[in-house]
Amino acid sequence: MKKISIMKKLLLISALCSLNVYAAGQPAQTPPAEGKSVMRSVDNFMDDSAITAKVKTALIDDKEINSTDLSLSTQQGVVTVEGFVTSRRQMERVDHLVRSITGVKQVINHLHLKPAQQTNLKSYASDTATTSEIVARLLANKQVSSRHISVTTTRGTVLLTGDVSNRQQKNKAAEIARKVSGVRAVKNELSISN
């Protein structure tokens, strides 16, 4: 009996030793690939953010380019530029400037030419201020129900659209718009709802 018991022990020890030898011969387990890909993604994002910041700075610093009409994004070193420029020369200049930034691998150019009449930033700001003032005055006036009135200003010409309750409200809305500084003309296309 003792011989069988000793044999069992030897077999068990032998089996355990062979398992240890087998396990030791296996390559070490590597951490999941997810961790590496997440770190790679973070590094790419940080690199892309740095490239975007460098490009934006270069565009802002360039006196020939109006960067307020441009937007850009970077993904894995590929910079996409979108927006408006006033000439083909500016379009080429933006493209050249972006390509000159370290880290930029490719430029995707989605720039469009803006009509000359839309290039005046002062005019745009003035129209926006005019629209805001008209809307505020309409809201403050108790004679006009302004909830359904839309106001658009383009180069000093005001367009009133939407619905009012009666002709007096329609006329009053136009009168309010005409009294605002900077208004050249008023197109009153308000509808009278029944």
mmCIF file of C-alpha atoms in Angstrom:
data_model
loop_
_atom_site.group_PDB
_atom_site.id
_atom_site.type_symbol
_atom_site.label_atom_id
_atom_site.label_comp_id
_atom_site.label_asym_id
_atom_site.label_seq_id
_atom_site.Cartn_x
_atom_site.Cartn_y
_atom_site.Cartn_z
ATOM 1 C CA MET A 1 0.000 0.000 0.000
ATOM 2 C CA LYS A 2 2.820 2.253 0.859
ATOM 3 C CA LYS A 3 4.302 1.680 -2.560
ATOM 4 C CA ILE A 4 1.038 2.745 -4.258
ATOM 5 C CA SER A 5 0.771 5.828 -2.091
ATOM 6 C CA ILE A 6 4.389 6.802 -2.819
ATOM 7 C CA MET A 7 3.776 6.188 -6.538
ATOM 8 C CA LYS A 8 0.738 8.447 -6.499
ATOM 9 C CA LYS A 9 2.746 11.162 -4.807
ATOM 10 C CA LEU A 10 5.567 10.840 -7.339
ATOM 11 C CA LEU A 11 3.095 10.989 -10.228
ATOM 12 C CA LEU A 12 1.434 14.024 -8.719
ATOM 13 C CA ILE A 13 4.798 15.783 -8.190
ATOM 14 C CA SER A 14 5.855 14.843 -11.715
ATOM 15 C CA ALA A 15 2.595 16.244 -13.148
ATOM 16 C CA LEU A 16 2.977 19.502 -11.221
ATOM 17 C CA CYS A 17 6.612 19.858 -12.328
ATOM 18 C CA SER A 18 5.675 19.340 -15.968
ATOM 19 C CA LEU A 19 2.920 21.952 -15.638
ATOM 20 C CA ASN A 20 5.456 24.423 -14.203
ATOM 21 C CA VAL A 21 7.884 23.698 -17.044
ATOM 22 C CA TYR A 22 5.057 24.132 -19.588
ATOM 23 C CA ALA A 23 3.908 27.398 -18.015
ATOM 24 C CA ALA A 24 7.458 28.742 -17.836
ATOM 25 C CA GLY A 25 7.934 28.027 -21.546
ATOM 26 C CA GLN A 26 4.887 30.156 -22.514
ATOM 27 C CA PRO A 27 5.448 33.769 -23.536
ATOM 28 C CA ALA A 28 4.551 36.319 -20.886
ATOM 29 C CA GLN A 29 1.065 37.691 -21.207
ATOM 30 C CA THR A 30 0.994 41.196 -22.652
ATOM 31 C CA PRO A 31 -1.382 43.829 -21.329
ATOM 32 C CA PRO A 32 -4.527 44.224 -23.359
ATOM 33 C CA ALA A 33 -4.102 46.059 -26.651
ATOM 34 C CA GLU A 34 -6.878 48.429 -25.575
ATOM 35 C CA GLY A 35 -4.550 50.234 -23.187
ATOM 36 C CA LYS A 36 -2.029 50.831 -25.935
ATOM 37 C CA SER A 37 -4.669 52.024 -28.408
ATOM 38 C CA VAL A 38 -6.164 54.386 -25.831
ATOM 39 C CA MET A 39 -2.729 55.866 -25.138
ATOM 40 C CA ARG A 40 -2.090 56.146 -28.880
ATOM 41 C CA SER A 41 -5.445 57.934 -29.290
ATOM 42 C CA VAL A 42 -4.624 60.348 -26.484
ATOM 43 C CA ASP A 43 -1.204 61.054 -28.016
ATOM 44 C CA ASN A 44 -2.793 61.637 -31.443
ATOM 45 C CA PHE A 45 -5.392 63.932 -29.907
ATOM 46 C CA MET A 46 -2.702 65.931 -28.120
ATOM 47 C CA ASP A 47 -0.616 66.129 -31.311
ATOM 48 C CA ASP A 48 -3.679 67.162 -33.337
ATOM 49 C CA SER A 49 -4.600 69.814 -30.780
ATOM 50 C CA ALA A 50 -1.071 71.227 -30.902
ATOM 51 C CA ILE A 51 -1.161 71.317 -34.711
ATOM 52 C CA THR A 52 -4.563 73.041 -34.673
ATOM 53 C CA ALA A 53 -3.275 75.644 -32.198
ATOM 54 C CA LYS A 54 -0.159 76.316 -34.319
ATOM 55 C CA VAL A 55 -2.224 76.689 -37.505
ATOM 56 C CA LYS A 56 -4.732 79.028 -35.826
ATOM 57 C CA THR A 57 -1.912 81.177 -34.478
ATOM 58 C CA ALA A 58 -0.265 81.380 -37.899
ATOM 59 C CA LEU A 59 -3.558 82.350 -39.556
ATOM 60 C CA ILE A 60 -4.300 85.018 -36.947
ATOM 61 C CA ASP A 61 -0.786 86.464 -37.265
ATOM 62 C CA ASP A 62 -1.008 86.728 -41.056
ATOM 63 C CA LYS A 63 -2.114 90.243 -42.024
ATOM 64 C CA GLU A 64 -3.414 89.218 -45.467
ATOM 65 C CA ILE A 65 -5.829 86.586 -44.156
ATOM 66 C CA ASN A 66 -9.091 87.331 -42.341
ATOM 67 C CA SER A 67 -9.128 84.329 -40.012
ATOM 68 C CA THR A 68 -12.525 85.186 -38.487
ATOM 69 C CA ASP A 69 -14.227 83.503 -41.456
ATOM 70 C CA LEU A 70 -12.182 80.295 -41.161
ATOM 71 C CA SER A 71 -12.584 77.153 -39.099
ATOM 72 C CA LEU A 72 -10.291 74.168 -38.958
ATOM 73 C CA SER A 73 -9.921 70.740 -37.470
ATOM 74 C CA THR A 74 -7.062 68.261 -37.341
ATOM 75 C CA GLN A 75 -7.233 64.483 -37.296
ATOM 76 C CA GLN A 76 -4.048 62.414 -37.338
ATOM 77 C CA GLY A 77 -2.112 65.311 -38.871
ATOM 78 C CA VAL A 78 -4.683 65.959 -41.627
ATOM 79 C CA VAL A 79 -5.920 69.552 -41.357
ATOM 80 C CA THR A 80 -9.328 70.453 -42.797
ATOM 81 C CA VAL A 81 -9.818 74.173 -43.456
ATOM 82 C CA GLU A 82 -13.333 75.495 -44.043
ATOM 83 C CA GLY A 83 -14.768 78.958 -44.518
ATOM 84 C CA PHE A 84 -14.597 81.974 -46.775
ATOM 85 C CA VAL A 85 -11.820 84.045 -48.328
ATOM 86 C CA THR A 86 -12.037 87.064 -50.622
ATOM 87 C CA SER A 87 -9.710 85.922 -53.423
ATOM 88 C CA ARG A 88 -7.970 82.950 -55.015
ATOM 89 C CA ARG A 89 -4.688 84.422 -53.778
ATOM 90 C CA GLN A 90 -5.921 84.243 -50.170
ATOM 91 C CA MET A 91 -7.100 80.678 -50.749
ATOM 92 C CA GLU A 92 -3.620 79.694 -51.957
ATOM 93 C CA ARG A 93 -1.982 81.615 -49.106
ATOM 94 C CA VAL A 94 -4.073 79.780 -46.478
ATOM 95 C CA ASP A 95 -3.218 76.434 -48.093
ATOM 96 C CA HIS A 96 0.514 77.269 -48.216
ATOM 97 C CA LEU A 97 0.541 78.569 -44.635
ATOM 98 C CA VAL A 98 -1.186 75.475 -43.241
ATOM 99 C CA ARG A 99 1.184 73.132 -45.119
ATOM 100 C CA SER A 100 4.195 74.974 -43.655
ATOM 101 C CA ILE A 101 3.254 74.057 -40.067
ATOM 102 C CA THR A 102 5.288 71.233 -38.522
ATOM 103 C CA GLY A 103 3.238 68.067 -38.102
ATOM 104 C CA VAL A 104 0.762 68.760 -40.907
ATOM 105 C CA LYS A 105 0.656 65.695 -43.159
ATOM 106 C CA GLN A 106 -2.110 66.813 -45.509
ATOM 107 C CA VAL A 107 -4.479 69.749 -46.065
ATOM 108 C CA ILE A 108 -8.110 69.335 -47.060
ATOM 109 C CA ASN A 109 -9.198 72.688 -48.438
ATOM 110 C CA HIS A 110 -12.929 73.470 -48.232
ATOM 111 C CA LEU A 111 -12.532 77.217 -48.718
ATOM 112 C CA HIS A 112 -15.026 79.242 -50.735
ATOM 113 C CA LEU A 113 -14.793 82.668 -52.319
ATOM 114 C CA LYS A 114 -16.974 85.221 -50.591
ATOM 115 C CA PRO A 115 -18.666 87.893 -52.711
ATOM 116 C CA ALA A 116 -16.984 91.269 -52.224
ATOM 117 C CA GLN A 117 -20.143 92.860 -50.834
ATOM 118 C CA GLN A 118 -20.078 90.453 -47.859
ATOM 119 C CA THR A 119 -16.482 91.091 -46.853
ATOM 120 C CA ASN A 120 -17.046 94.174 -44.742
ATOM 121 C CA LEU A 121 -17.016 93.027 -41.122
ATOM 122 C CA LYS A 122 -18.129 96.478 -39.937
ATOM 123 C CA SER A 123 -21.212 96.249 -42.141
ATOM 124 C CA TYR A 124 -22.046 92.814 -40.708
ATOM 125 C CA ALA A 125 -21.594 94.051 -37.131
ATOM 126 C CA SER A 126 -23.716 97.118 -37.883
ATOM 127 C CA ASP A 127 -26.515 95.002 -39.379
ATOM 128 C CA THR A 128 -26.436 92.676 -36.372
ATOM 129 C CA ALA A 129 -26.650 95.627 -33.962
ATOM 130 C CA THR A 130 -29.509 97.131 -35.975
ATOM 131 C CA THR A 131 -31.444 93.853 -35.921
ATOM 132 C CA SER A 132 -30.926 93.492 -32.166
ATOM 133 C CA GLU A 133 -32.145 97.033 -31.499
ATOM 134 C CA ILE A 134 -35.272 96.588 -33.647
ATOM 135 C CA VAL A 135 -36.114 93.294 -31.909
ATOM 136 C CA ALA A 136 -35.664 94.932 -28.490
ATOM 137 C CA ARG A 137 -37.897 97.881 -29.446
ATOM 138 C CA LEU A 138 -40.587 95.554 -30.832
ATOM 139 C CA LEU A 139 -40.560 93.516 -27.629
ATOM 140 C CA ALA A 140 -40.855 96.684 -25.515
ATOM 141 C CA ASN A 141 -43.785 98.052 -27.519
ATOM 142 C CA LYS A 142 -47.170 96.999 -26.132
ATOM 143 C CA GLN A 143 -49.036 97.879 -29.357
ATOM 144 C CA VAL A 144 -47.229 95.182 -31.385
ATOM 145 C CA SER A 145 -47.380 91.447 -30.719
ATOM 146 C CA SER A 146 -43.794 90.663 -31.726
ATOM 147 C CA ARG A 147 -43.726 86.952 -30.868
ATOM 148 C CA HIS A 148 -44.195 85.980 -34.506
ATOM 149 C CA ILE A 149 -42.111 88.712 -36.149
ATOM 150 C CA SER A 150 -38.736 87.921 -37.703
ATOM 151 C CA VAL A 151 -36.251 90.742 -38.365
ATOM 152 C CA THR A 152 -33.360 90.478 -40.839
ATOM 153 C CA THR A 153 -31.005 93.333 -41.724
ATOM 154 C CA THR A 154 -28.728 93.321 -44.780
ATOM 155 C CA ARG A 155 -26.579 96.380 -45.486
ATOM 156 C CA GLY A 156 -29.083 98.636 -43.715
ATOM 157 C CA THR A 157 -32.202 97.203 -45.361
ATOM 158 C CA VAL A 158 -34.582 95.651 -42.843
ATOM 159 C CA LEU A 159 -36.903 92.790 -43.787
ATOM 160 C CA LEU A 160 -39.880 92.164 -41.508
ATOM 161 C CA THR A 161 -41.597 88.777 -41.915
ATOM 162 C CA GLY A 162 -44.060 86.779 -39.863
ATOM 163 C CA ASP A 163 -47.584 87.349 -38.587
ATOM 164 C CA VAL A 164 -49.356 90.177 -36.756
ATOM 165 C CA SER A 165 -52.995 90.519 -35.691
ATOM 166 C CA ASN A 166 -54.005 93.598 -37.712
ATOM 167 C CA ARG A 167 -52.906 96.358 -40.108
ATOM 168 C CA GLN A 168 -52.119 98.768 -37.232
ATOM 169 C CA GLN A 169 -49.581 96.293 -35.810
ATOM 170 C CA LYS A 170 -48.063 95.811 -39.257
ATOM 171 C CA ASN A 171 -47.662 99.565 -39.753
ATOM 172 C CA LYS A 172 -46.402 100.125 -36.191
ATOM 173 C CA ALA A 173 -43.707 97.431 -36.604
ATOM 174 C CA ALA A 174 -42.429 99.130 -39.772
ATOM 175 C CA GLU A 175 -42.495 102.525 -38.047
ATOM 176 C CA ILE A 176 -40.451 101.179 -35.116
ATOM 177 C CA ALA A 177 -37.880 99.679 -37.509
ATOM 178 C CA ARG A 178 -37.534 102.930 -39.520
ATOM 179 C CA LYS A 179 -36.695 104.946 -36.381
ATOM 180 C CA VAL A 180 -33.619 102.822 -35.567
ATOM 181 C CA SER A 181 -30.283 104.399 -36.463
ATOM 182 C CA GLY A 182 -28.589 102.773 -39.465
ATOM 183 C CA VAL A 183 -31.818 101.667 -41.169
ATOM 184 C CA ARG A 184 -31.846 102.698 -44.845
ATOM 185 C CA ALA A 185 -35.063 100.975 -45.889
ATOM 186 C CA VAL A 186 -37.756 98.692 -44.484
ATOM 187 C CA LYS A 187 -39.424 95.898 -46.462
ATOM 188 C CA ASN A 188 -42.596 95.104 -44.579
ATOM 189 C CA GLU A 189 -43.714 91.591 -45.557
ATOM 190 C CA LEU A 190 -45.687 90.931 -42.387
ATOM 191 C CA SER A 191 -48.881 88.932 -42.889
ATOM 192 C CA ILE A 192 -52.103 89.739 -41.074
ATOM 193 C CA SER A 193 -53.463 86.590 -39.462
ATOM 194 C CA ASN A 194 -57.225 86.223 -39.110
#
